[in-house]
Structure formats: structure tokens, C-alpha cells
PDB file of C-alpha atoms and ligand atoms in Angstrom:
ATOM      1  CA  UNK A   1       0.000   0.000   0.000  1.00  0.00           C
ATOM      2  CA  UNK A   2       2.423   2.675   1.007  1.00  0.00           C
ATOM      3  CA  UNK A   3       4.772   1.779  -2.138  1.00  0.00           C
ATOM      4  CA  UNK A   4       1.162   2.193  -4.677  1.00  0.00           C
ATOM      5  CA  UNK A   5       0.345   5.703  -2.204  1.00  0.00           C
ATOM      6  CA  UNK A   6       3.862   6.644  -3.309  1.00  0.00           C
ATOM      7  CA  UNK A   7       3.651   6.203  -7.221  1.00  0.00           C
ATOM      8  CA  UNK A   8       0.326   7.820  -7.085  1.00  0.00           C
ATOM      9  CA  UNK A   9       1.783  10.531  -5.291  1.00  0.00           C
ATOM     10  CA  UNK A  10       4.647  11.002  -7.915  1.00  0.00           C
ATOM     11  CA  UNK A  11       2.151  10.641 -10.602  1.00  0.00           C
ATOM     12  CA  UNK A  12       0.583  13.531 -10.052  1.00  0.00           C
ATOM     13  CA  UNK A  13       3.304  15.689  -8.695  1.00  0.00           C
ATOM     14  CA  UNK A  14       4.284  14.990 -12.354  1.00  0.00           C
ATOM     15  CA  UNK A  15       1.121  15.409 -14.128  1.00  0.00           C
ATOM     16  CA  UNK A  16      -0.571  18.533 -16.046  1.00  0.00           C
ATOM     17  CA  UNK A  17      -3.869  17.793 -15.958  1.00  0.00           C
ATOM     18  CA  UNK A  18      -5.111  15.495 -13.491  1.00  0.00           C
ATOM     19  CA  UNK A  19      -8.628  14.697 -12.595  1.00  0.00           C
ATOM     20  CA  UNK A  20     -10.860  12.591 -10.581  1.00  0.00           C
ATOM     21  CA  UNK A  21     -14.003  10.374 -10.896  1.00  0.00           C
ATOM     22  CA  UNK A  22     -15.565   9.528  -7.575  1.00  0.00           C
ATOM     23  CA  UNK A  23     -18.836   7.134  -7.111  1.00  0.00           C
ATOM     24  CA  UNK A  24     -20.708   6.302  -3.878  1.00  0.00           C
ATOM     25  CA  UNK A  25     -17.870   4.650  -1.953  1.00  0.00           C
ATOM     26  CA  UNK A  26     -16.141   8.211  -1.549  1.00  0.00           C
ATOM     27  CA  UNK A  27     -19.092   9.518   0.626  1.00  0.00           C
ATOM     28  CA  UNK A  28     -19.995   5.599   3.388  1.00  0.00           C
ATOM     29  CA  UNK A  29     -17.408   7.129   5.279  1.00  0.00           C
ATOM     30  CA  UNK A  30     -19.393  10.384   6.082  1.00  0.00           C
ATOM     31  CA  UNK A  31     -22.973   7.986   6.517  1.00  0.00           C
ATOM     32  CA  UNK A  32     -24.481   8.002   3.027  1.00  0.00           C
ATOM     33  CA  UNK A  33     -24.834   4.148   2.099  1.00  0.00           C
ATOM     34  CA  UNK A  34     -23.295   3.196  -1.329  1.00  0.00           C
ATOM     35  CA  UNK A  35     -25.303   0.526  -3.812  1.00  0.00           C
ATOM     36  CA  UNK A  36     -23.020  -2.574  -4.407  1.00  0.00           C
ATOM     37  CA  UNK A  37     -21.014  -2.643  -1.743  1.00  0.00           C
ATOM     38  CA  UNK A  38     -21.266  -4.930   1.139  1.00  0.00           C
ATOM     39  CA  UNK A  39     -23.746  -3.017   2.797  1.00  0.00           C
ATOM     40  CA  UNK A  40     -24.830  -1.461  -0.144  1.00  0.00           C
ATOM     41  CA  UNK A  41     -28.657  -0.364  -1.060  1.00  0.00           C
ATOM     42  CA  UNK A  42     -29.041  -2.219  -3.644  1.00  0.00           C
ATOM     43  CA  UNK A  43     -26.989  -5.546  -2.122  1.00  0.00           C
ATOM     44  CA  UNK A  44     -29.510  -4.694   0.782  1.00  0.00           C
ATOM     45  CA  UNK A  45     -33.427  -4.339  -0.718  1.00  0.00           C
ATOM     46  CA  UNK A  46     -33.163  -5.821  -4.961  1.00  0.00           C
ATOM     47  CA  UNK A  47     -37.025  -3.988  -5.094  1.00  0.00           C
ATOM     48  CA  UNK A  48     -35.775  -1.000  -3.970  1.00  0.00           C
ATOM     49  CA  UNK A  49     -33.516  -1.012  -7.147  1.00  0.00           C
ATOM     50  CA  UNK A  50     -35.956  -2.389  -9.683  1.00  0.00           C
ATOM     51  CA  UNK A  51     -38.375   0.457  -8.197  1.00  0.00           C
ATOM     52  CA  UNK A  52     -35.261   3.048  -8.744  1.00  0.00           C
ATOM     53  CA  UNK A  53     -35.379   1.921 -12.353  1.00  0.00           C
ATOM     54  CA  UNK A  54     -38.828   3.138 -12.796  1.00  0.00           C
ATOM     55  CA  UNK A  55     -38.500   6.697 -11.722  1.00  0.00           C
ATOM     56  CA  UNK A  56     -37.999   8.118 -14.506  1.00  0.00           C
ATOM     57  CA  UNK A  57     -41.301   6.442 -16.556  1.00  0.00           C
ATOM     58  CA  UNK A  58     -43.355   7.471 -13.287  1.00  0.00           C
ATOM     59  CA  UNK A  59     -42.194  11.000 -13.988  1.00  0.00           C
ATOM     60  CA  UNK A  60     -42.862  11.046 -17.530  1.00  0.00           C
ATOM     61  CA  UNK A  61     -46.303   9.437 -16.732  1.00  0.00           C
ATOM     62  CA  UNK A  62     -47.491  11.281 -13.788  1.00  0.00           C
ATOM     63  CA  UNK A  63     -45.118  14.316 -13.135  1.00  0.00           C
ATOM     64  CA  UNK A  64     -47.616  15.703 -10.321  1.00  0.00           C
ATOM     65  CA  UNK A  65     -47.851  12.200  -8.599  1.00  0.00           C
ATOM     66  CA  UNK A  66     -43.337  12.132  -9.010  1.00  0.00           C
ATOM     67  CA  UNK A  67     -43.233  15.731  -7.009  1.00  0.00           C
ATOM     68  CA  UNK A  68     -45.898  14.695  -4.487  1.00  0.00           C
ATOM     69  CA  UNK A  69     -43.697  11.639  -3.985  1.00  0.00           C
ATOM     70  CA  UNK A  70     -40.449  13.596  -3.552  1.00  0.00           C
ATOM     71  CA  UNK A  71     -41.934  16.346  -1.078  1.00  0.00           C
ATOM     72  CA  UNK A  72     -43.409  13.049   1.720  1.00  0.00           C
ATOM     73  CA  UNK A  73     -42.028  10.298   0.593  1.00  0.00           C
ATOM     74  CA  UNK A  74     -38.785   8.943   2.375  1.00  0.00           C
ATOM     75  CA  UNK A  75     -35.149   9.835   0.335  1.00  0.00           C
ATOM     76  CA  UNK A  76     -33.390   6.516  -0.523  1.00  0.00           C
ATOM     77  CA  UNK A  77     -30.399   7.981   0.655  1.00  0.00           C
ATOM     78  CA  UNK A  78     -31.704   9.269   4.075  1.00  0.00           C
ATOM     79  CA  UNK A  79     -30.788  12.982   5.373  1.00  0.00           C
ATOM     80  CA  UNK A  80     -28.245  14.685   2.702  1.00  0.00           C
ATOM     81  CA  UNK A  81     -28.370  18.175   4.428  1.00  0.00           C
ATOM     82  CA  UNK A  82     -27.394  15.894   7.381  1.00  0.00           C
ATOM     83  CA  UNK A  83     -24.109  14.394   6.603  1.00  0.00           C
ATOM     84  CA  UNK A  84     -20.741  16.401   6.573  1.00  0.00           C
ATOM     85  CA  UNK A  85     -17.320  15.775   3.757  1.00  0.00           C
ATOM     86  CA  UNK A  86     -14.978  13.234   5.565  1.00  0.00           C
ATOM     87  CA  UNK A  87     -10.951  13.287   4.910  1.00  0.00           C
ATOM     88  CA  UNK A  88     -11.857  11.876   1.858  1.00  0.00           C
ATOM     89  CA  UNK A  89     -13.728  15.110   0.043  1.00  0.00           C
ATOM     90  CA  UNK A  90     -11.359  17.273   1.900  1.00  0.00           C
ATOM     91  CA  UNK A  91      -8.049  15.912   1.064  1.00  0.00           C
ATOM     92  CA  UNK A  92      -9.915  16.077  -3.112  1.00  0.00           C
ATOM     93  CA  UNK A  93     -10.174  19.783  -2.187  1.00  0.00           C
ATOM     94  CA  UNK A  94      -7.029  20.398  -0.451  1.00  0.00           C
ATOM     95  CA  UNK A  95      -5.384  18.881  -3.985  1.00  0.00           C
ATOM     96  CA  UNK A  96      -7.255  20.994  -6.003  1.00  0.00           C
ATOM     97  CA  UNK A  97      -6.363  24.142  -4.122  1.00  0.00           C
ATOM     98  CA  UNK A  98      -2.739  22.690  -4.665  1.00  0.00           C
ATOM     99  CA  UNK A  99      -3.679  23.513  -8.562  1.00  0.00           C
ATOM    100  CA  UNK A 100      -2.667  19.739  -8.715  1.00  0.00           C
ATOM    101  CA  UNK A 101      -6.449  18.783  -9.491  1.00  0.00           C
ATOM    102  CA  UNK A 102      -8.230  20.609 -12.195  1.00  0.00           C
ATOM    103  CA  UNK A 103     -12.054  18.714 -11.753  1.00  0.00           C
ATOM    104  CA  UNK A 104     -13.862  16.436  -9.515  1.00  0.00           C
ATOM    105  CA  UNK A 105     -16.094  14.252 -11.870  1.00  0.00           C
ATOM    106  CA  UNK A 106     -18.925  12.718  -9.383  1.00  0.00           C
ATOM    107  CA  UNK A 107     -21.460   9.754  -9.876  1.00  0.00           C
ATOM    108  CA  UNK A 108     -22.861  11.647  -5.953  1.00  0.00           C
ATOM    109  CA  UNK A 109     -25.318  13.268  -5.898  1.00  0.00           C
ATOM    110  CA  UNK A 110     -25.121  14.437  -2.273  1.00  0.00           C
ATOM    111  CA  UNK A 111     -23.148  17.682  -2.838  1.00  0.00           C
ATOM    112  CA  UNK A 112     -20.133  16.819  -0.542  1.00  0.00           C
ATOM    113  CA  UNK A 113     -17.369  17.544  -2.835  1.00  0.00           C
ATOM    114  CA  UNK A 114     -18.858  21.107  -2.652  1.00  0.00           C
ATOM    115  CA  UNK A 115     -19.085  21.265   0.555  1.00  0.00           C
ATOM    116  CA  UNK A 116     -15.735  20.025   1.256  1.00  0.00           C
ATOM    117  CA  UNK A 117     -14.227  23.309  -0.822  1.00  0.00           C
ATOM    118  CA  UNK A 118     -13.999  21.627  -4.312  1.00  0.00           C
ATOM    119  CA  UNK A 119     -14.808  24.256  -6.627  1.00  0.00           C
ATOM    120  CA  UNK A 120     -14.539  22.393 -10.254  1.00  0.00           C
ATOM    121  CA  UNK A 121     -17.416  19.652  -9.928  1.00  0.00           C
ATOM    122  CA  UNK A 122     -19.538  18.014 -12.622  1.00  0.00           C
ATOM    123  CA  UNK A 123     -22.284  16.187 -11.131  1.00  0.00           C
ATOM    124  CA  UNK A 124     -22.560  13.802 -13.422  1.00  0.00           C
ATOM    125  CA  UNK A 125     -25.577  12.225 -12.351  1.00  0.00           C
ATOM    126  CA  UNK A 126     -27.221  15.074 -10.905  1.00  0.00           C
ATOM    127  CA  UNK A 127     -27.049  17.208  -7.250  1.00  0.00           C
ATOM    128  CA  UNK A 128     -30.030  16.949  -4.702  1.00  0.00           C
ATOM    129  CA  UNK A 129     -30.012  19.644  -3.960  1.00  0.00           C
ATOM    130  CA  UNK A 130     -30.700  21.567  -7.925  1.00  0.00           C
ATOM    131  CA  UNK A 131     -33.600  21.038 -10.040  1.00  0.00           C
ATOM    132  CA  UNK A 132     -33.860  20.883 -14.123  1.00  0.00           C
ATOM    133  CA  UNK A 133     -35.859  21.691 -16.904  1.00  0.00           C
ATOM    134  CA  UNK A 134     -36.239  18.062 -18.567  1.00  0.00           C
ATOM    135  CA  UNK A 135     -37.347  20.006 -21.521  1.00  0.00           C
ATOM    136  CA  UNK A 136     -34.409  22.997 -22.167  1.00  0.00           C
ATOM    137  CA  UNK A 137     -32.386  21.839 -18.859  1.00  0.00           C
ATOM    138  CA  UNK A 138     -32.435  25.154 -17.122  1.00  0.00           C
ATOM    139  CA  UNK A 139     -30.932  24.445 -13.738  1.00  0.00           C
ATOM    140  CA  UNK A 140     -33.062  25.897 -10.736  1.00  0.00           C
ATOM    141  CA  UNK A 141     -32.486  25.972  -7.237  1.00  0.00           C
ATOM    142  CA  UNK A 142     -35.005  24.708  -4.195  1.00  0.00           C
ATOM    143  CA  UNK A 143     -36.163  28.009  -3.203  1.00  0.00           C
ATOM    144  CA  UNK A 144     -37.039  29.116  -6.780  1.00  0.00           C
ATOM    145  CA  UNK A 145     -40.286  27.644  -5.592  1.00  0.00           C
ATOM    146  CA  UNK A 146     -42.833  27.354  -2.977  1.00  0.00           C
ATOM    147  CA  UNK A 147     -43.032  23.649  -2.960  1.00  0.00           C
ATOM    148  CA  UNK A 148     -45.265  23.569   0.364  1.00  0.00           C
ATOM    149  CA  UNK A 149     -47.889  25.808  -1.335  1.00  0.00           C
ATOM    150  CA  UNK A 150     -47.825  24.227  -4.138  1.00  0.00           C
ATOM    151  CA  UNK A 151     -48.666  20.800  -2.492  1.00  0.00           C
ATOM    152  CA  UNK A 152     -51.255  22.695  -0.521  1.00  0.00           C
ATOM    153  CA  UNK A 153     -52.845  24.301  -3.290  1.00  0.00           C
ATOM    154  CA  UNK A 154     -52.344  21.385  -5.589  1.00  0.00           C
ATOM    155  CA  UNK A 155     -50.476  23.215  -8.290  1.00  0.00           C
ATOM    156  CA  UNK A 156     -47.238  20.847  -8.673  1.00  0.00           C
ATOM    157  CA  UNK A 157     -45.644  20.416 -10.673  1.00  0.00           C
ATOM    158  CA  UNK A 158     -42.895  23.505 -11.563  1.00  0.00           C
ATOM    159  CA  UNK A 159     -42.675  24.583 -14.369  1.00  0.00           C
ATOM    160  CA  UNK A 160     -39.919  26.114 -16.532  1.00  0.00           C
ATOM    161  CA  UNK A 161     -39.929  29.684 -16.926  1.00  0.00           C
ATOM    162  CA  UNK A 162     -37.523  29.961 -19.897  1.00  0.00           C
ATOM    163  CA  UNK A 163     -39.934  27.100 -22.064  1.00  0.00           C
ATOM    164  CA  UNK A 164     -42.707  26.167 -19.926  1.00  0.00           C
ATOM    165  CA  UNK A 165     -41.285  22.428 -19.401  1.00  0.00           C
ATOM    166  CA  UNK A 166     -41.807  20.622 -16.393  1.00  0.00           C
ATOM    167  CA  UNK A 167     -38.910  20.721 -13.929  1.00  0.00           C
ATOM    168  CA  UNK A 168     -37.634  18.010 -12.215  1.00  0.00           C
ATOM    169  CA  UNK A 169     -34.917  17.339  -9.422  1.00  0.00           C
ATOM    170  CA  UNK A 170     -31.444  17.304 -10.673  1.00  0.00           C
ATOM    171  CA  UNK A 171     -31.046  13.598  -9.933  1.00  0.00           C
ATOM    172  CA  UNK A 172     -30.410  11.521 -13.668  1.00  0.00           C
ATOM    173  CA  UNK A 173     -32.605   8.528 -13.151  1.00  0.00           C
ATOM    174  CA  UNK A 174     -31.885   5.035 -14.708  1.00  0.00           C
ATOM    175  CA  UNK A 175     -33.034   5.512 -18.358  1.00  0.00           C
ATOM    176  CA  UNK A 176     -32.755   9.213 -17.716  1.00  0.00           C
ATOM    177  CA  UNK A 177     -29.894  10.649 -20.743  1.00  0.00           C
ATOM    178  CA  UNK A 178     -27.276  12.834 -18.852  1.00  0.00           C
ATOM    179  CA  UNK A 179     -27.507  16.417 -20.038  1.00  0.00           C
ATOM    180  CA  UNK A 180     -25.958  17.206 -22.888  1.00  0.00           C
ATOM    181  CA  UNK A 181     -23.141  19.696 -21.277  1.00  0.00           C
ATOM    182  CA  UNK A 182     -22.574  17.421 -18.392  1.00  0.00           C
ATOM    183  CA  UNK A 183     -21.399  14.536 -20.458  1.00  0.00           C
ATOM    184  CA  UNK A 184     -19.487  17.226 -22.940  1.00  0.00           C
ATOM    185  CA  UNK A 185     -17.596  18.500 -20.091  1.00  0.00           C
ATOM    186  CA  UNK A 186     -17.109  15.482 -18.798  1.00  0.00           C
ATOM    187  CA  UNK A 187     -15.865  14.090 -21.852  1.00  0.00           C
ATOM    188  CA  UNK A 188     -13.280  17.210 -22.171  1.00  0.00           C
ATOM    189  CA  UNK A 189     -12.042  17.029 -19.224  1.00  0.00           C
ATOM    190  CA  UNK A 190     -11.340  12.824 -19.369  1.00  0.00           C
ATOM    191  CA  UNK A 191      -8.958  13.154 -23.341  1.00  0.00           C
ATOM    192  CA  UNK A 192      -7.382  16.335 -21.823  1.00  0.00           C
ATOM    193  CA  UNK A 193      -6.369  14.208 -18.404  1.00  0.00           C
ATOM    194  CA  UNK A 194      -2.946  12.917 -18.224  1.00  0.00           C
ATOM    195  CA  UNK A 195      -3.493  11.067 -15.141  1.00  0.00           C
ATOM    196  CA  UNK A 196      -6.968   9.989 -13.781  1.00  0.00           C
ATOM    197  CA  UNK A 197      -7.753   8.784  -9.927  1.00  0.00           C
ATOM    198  CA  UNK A 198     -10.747   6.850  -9.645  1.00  0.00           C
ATOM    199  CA  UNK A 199     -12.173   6.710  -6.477  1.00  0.00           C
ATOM    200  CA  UNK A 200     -15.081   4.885  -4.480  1.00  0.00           C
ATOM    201  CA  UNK A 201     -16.961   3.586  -7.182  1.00  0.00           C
ATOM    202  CA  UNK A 202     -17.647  -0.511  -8.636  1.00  0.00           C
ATOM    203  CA  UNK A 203     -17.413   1.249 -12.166  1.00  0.00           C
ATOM    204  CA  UNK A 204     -20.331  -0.477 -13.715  1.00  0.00           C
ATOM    205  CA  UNK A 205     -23.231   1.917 -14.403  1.00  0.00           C
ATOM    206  CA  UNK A 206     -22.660   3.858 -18.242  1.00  0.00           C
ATOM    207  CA  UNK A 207     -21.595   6.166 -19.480  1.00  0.00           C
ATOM    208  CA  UNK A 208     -19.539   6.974 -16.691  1.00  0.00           C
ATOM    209  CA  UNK A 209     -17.823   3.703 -16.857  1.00  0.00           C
ATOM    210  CA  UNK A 210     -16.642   4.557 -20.446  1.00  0.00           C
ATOM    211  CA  UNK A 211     -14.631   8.045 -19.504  1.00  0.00           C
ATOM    212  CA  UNK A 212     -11.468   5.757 -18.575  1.00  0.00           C
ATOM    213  CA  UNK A 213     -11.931   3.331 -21.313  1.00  0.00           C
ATOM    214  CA  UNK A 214     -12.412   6.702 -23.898  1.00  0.00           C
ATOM    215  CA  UNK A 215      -9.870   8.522 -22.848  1.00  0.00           C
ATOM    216  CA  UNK A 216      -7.242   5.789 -22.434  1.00  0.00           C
ATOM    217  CA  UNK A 217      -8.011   4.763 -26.150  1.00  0.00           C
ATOM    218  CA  UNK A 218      -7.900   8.631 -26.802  1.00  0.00           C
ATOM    219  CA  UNK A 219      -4.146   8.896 -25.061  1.00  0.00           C
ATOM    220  CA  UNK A 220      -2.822   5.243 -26.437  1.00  0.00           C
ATOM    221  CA  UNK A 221      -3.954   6.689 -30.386  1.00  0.00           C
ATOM    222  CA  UNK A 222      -2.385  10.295 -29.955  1.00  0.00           C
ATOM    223  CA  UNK A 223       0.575   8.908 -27.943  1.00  0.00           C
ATOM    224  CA  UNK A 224       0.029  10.660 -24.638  1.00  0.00           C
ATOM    225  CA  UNK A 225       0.923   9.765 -20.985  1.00  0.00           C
ATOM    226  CA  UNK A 226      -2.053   8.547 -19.601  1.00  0.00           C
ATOM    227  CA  UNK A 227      -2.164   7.454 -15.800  1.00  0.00           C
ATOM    228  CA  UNK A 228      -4.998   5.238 -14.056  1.00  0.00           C
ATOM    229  CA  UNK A 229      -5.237   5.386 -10.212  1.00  0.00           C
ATOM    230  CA  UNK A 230      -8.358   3.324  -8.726  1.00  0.00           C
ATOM    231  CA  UNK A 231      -8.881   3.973  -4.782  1.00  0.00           C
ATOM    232  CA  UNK A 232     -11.057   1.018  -4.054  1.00  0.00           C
ATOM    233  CA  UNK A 233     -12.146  -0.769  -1.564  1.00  0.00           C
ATOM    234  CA  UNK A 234     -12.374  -3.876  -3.927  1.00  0.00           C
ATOM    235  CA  UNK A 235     -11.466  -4.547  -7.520  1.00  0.00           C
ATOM    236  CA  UNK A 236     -13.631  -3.233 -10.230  1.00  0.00           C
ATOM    237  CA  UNK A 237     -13.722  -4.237 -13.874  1.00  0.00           C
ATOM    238  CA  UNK A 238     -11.047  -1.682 -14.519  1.00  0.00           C
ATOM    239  CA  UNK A 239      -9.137  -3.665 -12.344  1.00  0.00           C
ATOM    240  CA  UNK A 240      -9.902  -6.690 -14.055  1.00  0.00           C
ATOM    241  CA  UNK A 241      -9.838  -5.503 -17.425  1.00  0.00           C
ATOM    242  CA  UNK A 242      -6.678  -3.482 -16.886  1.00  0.00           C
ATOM    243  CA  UNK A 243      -8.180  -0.140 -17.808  1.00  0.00           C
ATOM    244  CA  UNK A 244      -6.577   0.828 -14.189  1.00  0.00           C
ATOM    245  CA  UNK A 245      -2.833   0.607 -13.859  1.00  0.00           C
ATOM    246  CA  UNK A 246      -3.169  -0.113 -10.796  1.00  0.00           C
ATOM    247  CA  UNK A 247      -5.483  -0.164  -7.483  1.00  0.00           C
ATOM    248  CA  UNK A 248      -4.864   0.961  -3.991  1.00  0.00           C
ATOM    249  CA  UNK A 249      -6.947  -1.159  -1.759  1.00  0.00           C
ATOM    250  CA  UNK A 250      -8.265   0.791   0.954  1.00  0.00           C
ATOM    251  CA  UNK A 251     -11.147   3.528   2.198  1.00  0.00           C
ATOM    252  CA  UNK A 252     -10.926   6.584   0.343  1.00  0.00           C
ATOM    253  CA  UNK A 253     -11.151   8.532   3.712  1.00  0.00           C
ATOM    254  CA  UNK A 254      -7.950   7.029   4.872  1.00  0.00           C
ATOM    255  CA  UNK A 255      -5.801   6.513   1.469  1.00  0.00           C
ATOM    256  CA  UNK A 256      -6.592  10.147   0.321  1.00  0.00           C
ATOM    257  CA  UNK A 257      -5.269  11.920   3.034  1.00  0.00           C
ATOM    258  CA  UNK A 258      -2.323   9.928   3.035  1.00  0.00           C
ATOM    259  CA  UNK A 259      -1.807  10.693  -0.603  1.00  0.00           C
ATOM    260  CA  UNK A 260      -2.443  14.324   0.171  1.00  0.00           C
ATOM    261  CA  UNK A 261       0.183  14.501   2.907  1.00  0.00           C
ATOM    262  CA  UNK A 262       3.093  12.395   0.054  1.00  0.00           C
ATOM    263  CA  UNK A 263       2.253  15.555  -2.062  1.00  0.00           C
ATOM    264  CA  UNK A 264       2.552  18.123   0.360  1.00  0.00           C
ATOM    265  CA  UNK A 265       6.387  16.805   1.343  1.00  0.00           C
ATOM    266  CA  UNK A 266       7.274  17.073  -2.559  1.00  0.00           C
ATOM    267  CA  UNK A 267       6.061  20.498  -2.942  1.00  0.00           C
ATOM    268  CA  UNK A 268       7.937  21.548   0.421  1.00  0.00           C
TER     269      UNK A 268
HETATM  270  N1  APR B 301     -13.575   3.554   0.462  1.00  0.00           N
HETATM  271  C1  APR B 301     -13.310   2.921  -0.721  1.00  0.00           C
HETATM  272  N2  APR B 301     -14.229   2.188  -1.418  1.00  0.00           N
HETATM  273  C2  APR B 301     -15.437   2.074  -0.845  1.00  0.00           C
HETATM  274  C3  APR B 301     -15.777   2.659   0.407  1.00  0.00           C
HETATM  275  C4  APR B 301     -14.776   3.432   1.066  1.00  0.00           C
HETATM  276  N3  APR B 301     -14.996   4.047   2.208  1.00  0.00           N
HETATM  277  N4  APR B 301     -17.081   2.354   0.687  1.00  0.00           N
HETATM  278  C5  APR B 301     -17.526   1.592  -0.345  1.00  0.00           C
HETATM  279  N5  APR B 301     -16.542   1.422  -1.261  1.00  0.00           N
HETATM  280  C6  APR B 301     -16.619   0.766  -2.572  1.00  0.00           C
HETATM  281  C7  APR B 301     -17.568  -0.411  -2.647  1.00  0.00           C
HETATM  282  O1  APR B 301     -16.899  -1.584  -2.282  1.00  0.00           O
HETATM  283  C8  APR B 301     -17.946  -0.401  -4.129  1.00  0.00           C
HETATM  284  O2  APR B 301     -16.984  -1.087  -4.913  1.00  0.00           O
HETATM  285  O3  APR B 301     -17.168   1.730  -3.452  1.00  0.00           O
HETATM  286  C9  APR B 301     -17.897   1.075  -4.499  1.00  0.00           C
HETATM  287  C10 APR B 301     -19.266   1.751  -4.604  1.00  0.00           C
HETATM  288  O4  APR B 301     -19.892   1.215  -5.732  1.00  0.00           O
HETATM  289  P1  APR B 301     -21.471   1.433  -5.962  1.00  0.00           P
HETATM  290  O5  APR B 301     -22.179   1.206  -4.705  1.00  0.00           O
HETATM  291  O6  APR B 301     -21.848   0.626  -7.143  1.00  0.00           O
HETATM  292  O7  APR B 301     -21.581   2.992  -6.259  1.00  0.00           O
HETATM  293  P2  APR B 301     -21.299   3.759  -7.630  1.00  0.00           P
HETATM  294  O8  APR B 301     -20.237   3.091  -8.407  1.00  0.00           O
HETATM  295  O9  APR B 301     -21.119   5.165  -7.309  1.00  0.00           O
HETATM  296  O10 APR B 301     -22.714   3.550  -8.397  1.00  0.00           O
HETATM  297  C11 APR B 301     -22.903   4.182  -9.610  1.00  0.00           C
HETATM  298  O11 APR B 301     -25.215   3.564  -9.658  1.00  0.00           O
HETATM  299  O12 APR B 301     -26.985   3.204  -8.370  1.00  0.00           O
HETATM  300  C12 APR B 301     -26.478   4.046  -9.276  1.00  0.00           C
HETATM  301  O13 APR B 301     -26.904   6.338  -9.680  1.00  0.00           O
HETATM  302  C13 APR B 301     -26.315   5.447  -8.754  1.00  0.00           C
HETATM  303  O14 APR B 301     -24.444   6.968  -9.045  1.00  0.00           O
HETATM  304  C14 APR B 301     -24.802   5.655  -8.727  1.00  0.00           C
HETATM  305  C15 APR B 301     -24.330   4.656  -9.765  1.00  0.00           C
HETATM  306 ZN1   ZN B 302     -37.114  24.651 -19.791  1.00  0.00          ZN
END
């Protein structure tokens, strides 16, 4: 462990352009549950995951019914205004303050990187705490609207003022297309990467799971250094498959910080 916390740390003392993808595993550490893992959601309650691939149809079908839903029902991820950034989402930040990472690409939806100081985040699968247009995707936050009168007066659900769509949380569903700049960005910012961390995720829900397999075809064609790091706490298929060049087996809340502190002594 401490030799692969080393080469990651000289990888990106080295690198121009280095970026990280994080999935659920970056945030069990600060009490939001992750899907596959162990303990995950989905490992736990199978319905609860078949039911999460109907979201989006119920929204298409029934908007009104989808908002009324989201304003009493329970959130499958419990309290996300409750939960603070561990070492983990801080040590992201600290790097990126160190100009050493230029974006945080996240599969979270719980905000956390943001909160943690990390100012160059795509939320590639939405934030919580935003709403969207699904007609023009015009972003909107929360308190662009008075959801409690709305439920009271029976007026959901919000509509776009730019196009007159229906807005919906920020959240991508399963079966949901990520927006169109999201995955552009995204896309950007994975060719242009020299080296890429990967962090807290199983690396099996698409796209996402393509941006290493793109941009290491990208690199190998144009003959650029290209660097995989995966921060697991188990193999993925980019272990597997050797679309990582390695994996550091361990929580992200521990290894991070550690890999933090390497870079700190280099830059001393
Ligand atoms: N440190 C390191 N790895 C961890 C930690 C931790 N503290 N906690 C969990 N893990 C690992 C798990 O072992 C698992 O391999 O993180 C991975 C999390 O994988 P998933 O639960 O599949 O989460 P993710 O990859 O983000 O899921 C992708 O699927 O359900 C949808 O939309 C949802 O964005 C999510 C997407
Ligand atoms: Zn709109």
C-alpha cells in the first residue's frame, strides 16, 4: 500500500492535468450508504432497485404524482443536508487548491465535494439539492419555488420559466440521458487528463464507466501519458480488465489523506 500511495503521489506531482471520478464509496465514510457494496442499497433491498429503475417512466407518466412523492415520501439515501465531507472530500479539495487537481467528476449526488471546498465539480448524475428543466435543462435551485404551497394548493408540478417544461430534481434517473453539457464537459475534461484517480466507485453503471476506457483509447492513439489510479475498496472491472494501472486497496477517507500529505512533502 504505502509503495502504490507513493507512485500515485509522484504521478501527479508529475502530471498537467489530473482529474478525478468519484462514485458512492467516496461519501460511506461520512454515513451516506453506497449501492453494491457490502452493505450497499441495492446488495440490501433488490425492489428497492428495480423500483429506482422506474422513476424516470413514473415521472414522464405522472409528473404531479413524481413531485408529491419527492416532497413526503422517504429519500433513498436518508438525510443529505445531514451528513458532513470526511478526509476523503477534503483531502480532493485540499489537492485541487494545490492547482494539482483541475475537476472532480462525481457519480454523488449528495453535494459533498462542494461542501468540502472543491470548486470544479460536474455532477454527473445530478445534485439533490438543484432542479432541471427536462425540456431545455435550465438548472433551478429549491427556493425558486414554494413547494409547500404548491402541495397545498395542488399546483405541482414547476414549471420552466424559460420554455414552460416541467422541472424536475437534478437527480439523472436510470433511463434518464445525462444532459448534454454534463457529459461534454465530462468528456473534455477525461482526453485532456494525463493522469486519472478513480475513487469509491464498482465502475459499472454507463456512461460513466466509459470516460477511462475513452480517454485511455484517446491517449494510447495520440501517444500521450495517460495514468490510471483506482482507490477502491475492492477490484472493479477496470481492475480486471486493466483499464486501471493499478489499485490501492483501501477507504478513500484514509488513502486520500495519506496521498495528500506524500504531495505536500514534494512540494515543500
Ligand atoms: N472507500 C473505498 N471504497 C469504498 C468505500 C470506502 N470508504 N465504501 C464503499 N466502497 C466501494 C464499494 O466496495 C464499491 O466497490 O465503493 C464502491 C461503490 O460502488 P457502488 O455502490 O456501485 O456505487 P457507484 O459506483 O457510485 O454507483 C454508480 O449507480 O446506483 C447508481 O446512480 C447510482 O451513481 C450511482 C451509480
Ligand atoms: Zn425549460
Amino acid at each position: 500500500m504505502e509503495g502504490r500511495i507513493q507512485g500515485a503521489a509522484d504521478a501527479l506531482f508529475r502530471s498537467r492535468f489530473a482529474i478525478v471520478l468519484t462514485g458512492a464509496g467516496m461519501s460511506t465514510e461520512s454515513g451516506v450508504p453506497d449501492f453494491r457494496g457490502p452493505s450497499g442499497i441495492w446488495t440490501r433491498d433488490p425492489e428497492a432497485e428495480q423500483k429506482a429503475y422506474r422513476s424516470y417512466d413514473r415521472f414522464k407518466k405522472n409528473p404531479k404524482e413524481y413531485w408529491v412523492e419527492r416532497l413526503t415520501g422517504p429519500s433513498l439515501l436518508g438525510d443529505l443536508a445531514g451528513v458532513s465531507p470526511n478526509p476523503g472530500h477534503l483531502a480532493l479539495a485540499e489537492l485541487e487548491a494545490a492547482g494539482i487537481l483541475k475537476w472532480v467528476i462525481t457519480q454523488n449526488i449528495d453535494n459533498l465535494h462542494q461542501r468540502a471546498g472543491s470548486k470544479r465539480v460536474i455532477d454527473y448524475h445530478g445534485n439533490a439539492f438543484k432542479l432541471r428543466c427536462a425540456s431545455c435543462s435550465a438548472r433551478y435551485e429549491p427556493t425558486d419555488f414554494d413547494f409547500q404551497e404548491m402541495l397545498k394548493k395542488g399546483t405541482l408540478p414547476p414549471l420552466c420559466r424559460k420554455c414552460g417544461g416541467v422541472i424536475k430534481s437534478d437527480i439523472v434517473h436510470f433511463n434518464e440521458s445525462i444532459p448534454s453539457d454534463v457529459s461534454a464537459l465530462s468528456l473534455e475534461a477525461a482526453v485532456a487528463s494525463d493522469v486519472m484517480l478513480i475513487c469509491g466507485t464498482s465502475a459499472v453503471v454507463y456512461p460513466f464507466a466509459n470516460l477511462p476506457r475513452i480517454a485511455k483509447r484517446h491517449r494510447r492513439e495520440s501517444s500521450l501519458p495517460f495514468t490510471v489510479i483506482e482507490i477502491n475498496a475492492e477490484p472493479t472491472p477496470l481492475t480486471e480488465q486493466n483499464i486501471s494501472d493499478y489499485l490501492i486497496q483501501g477507504k478513500t477517507g484514509e488513502v486520500l489523506p495519506r496521498l495528500a500529505a506524500e504531495l505536500k512533502k514534494k512540494s515543500i
